């Protein structure tokens, strides 16, 4: 079923760029991105790979 595969791929793409480790780090550090540089870099790399 091509429609099902496409829907799954779109969902996977959205999940990969909704990077939980970065969100959690920002929450712990009052949204101070300087405290989460590793997570920020990992997030950018993960989103680049999926696009």
Tab-separated table of C-alpha atoms in Angstrom:
chain	number	residue	atom	x	y	z
A	1	UNK	CA	0.000	0.000	0.000
A	2	UNK	CA	1.900	3.058	-1.241
A	3	UNK	CA	-0.283	5.514	0.698
A	4	UNK	CA	0.484	3.809	3.989
A	5	UNK	CA	4.237	3.802	3.330
A	6	UNK	CA	4.188	7.480	2.419
A	7	UNK	CA	2.242	8.373	5.559
A	8	UNK	CA	4.714	6.409	7.681
A	9	UNK	CA	7.667	8.171	6.043
A	10	UNK	CA	6.130	11.594	6.618
A	11	UNK	CA	5.469	10.787	10.263
A	12	UNK	CA	9.027	9.498	10.683
A	13	UNK	CA	10.413	12.704	9.183
A	14	UNK	CA	8.409	14.858	11.596
A	15	UNK	CA	9.467	12.786	14.599
A	16	UNK	CA	13.164	12.944	13.675
A	17	UNK	CA	13.086	16.751	13.643
A	18	UNK	CA	11.124	16.950	16.868
A	19	UNK	CA	14.273	16.127	18.818
A	20	UNK	CA	13.361	15.122	22.373
A	21	UNK	CA	16.889	15.298	23.887
A	22	UNK	CA	17.139	18.945	22.814
A	23	UNK	CA	13.699	19.757	24.204
A	24	UNK	CA	14.543	18.133	27.524
A	25	UNK	CA	17.892	19.913	27.767
A	26	UNK	CA	16.288	23.281	27.042
A	27	UNK	CA	13.643	22.657	29.694
A	28	UNK	CA	16.292	21.792	32.283
A	29	UNK	CA	18.346	24.874	31.412
A	30	UNK	CA	15.610	27.532	31.164
A	31	UNK	CA	15.819	27.592	27.345
A	32	UNK	CA	19.524	28.480	27.422
A	33	UNK	CA	20.742	26.959	24.160
A	34	UNK	CA	24.373	27.552	25.131
A	35	UNK	CA	23.928	24.793	27.733
A	36	UNK	CA	22.667	22.373	25.064
A	37	UNK	CA	25.155	22.733	22.215
A	38	UNK	CA	25.689	18.981	21.763
A	39	UNK	CA	21.939	18.364	21.609
A	40	UNK	CA	21.537	21.335	19.230
A	41	UNK	CA	24.191	19.958	16.860
A	42	UNK	CA	22.684	16.458	17.012
A	43	UNK	CA	19.250	17.936	16.268
A	44	UNK	CA	20.533	19.849	13.229
A	45	UNK	CA	22.342	16.795	11.881
A	46	UNK	CA	19.310	14.529	12.345
A	47	UNK	CA	17.032	16.962	10.515
A	48	UNK	CA	19.511	17.477	7.668
A	49	UNK	CA	19.785	13.718	7.116
A	50	UNK	CA	16.015	13.322	6.859
A	51	UNK	CA	15.485	16.186	4.384
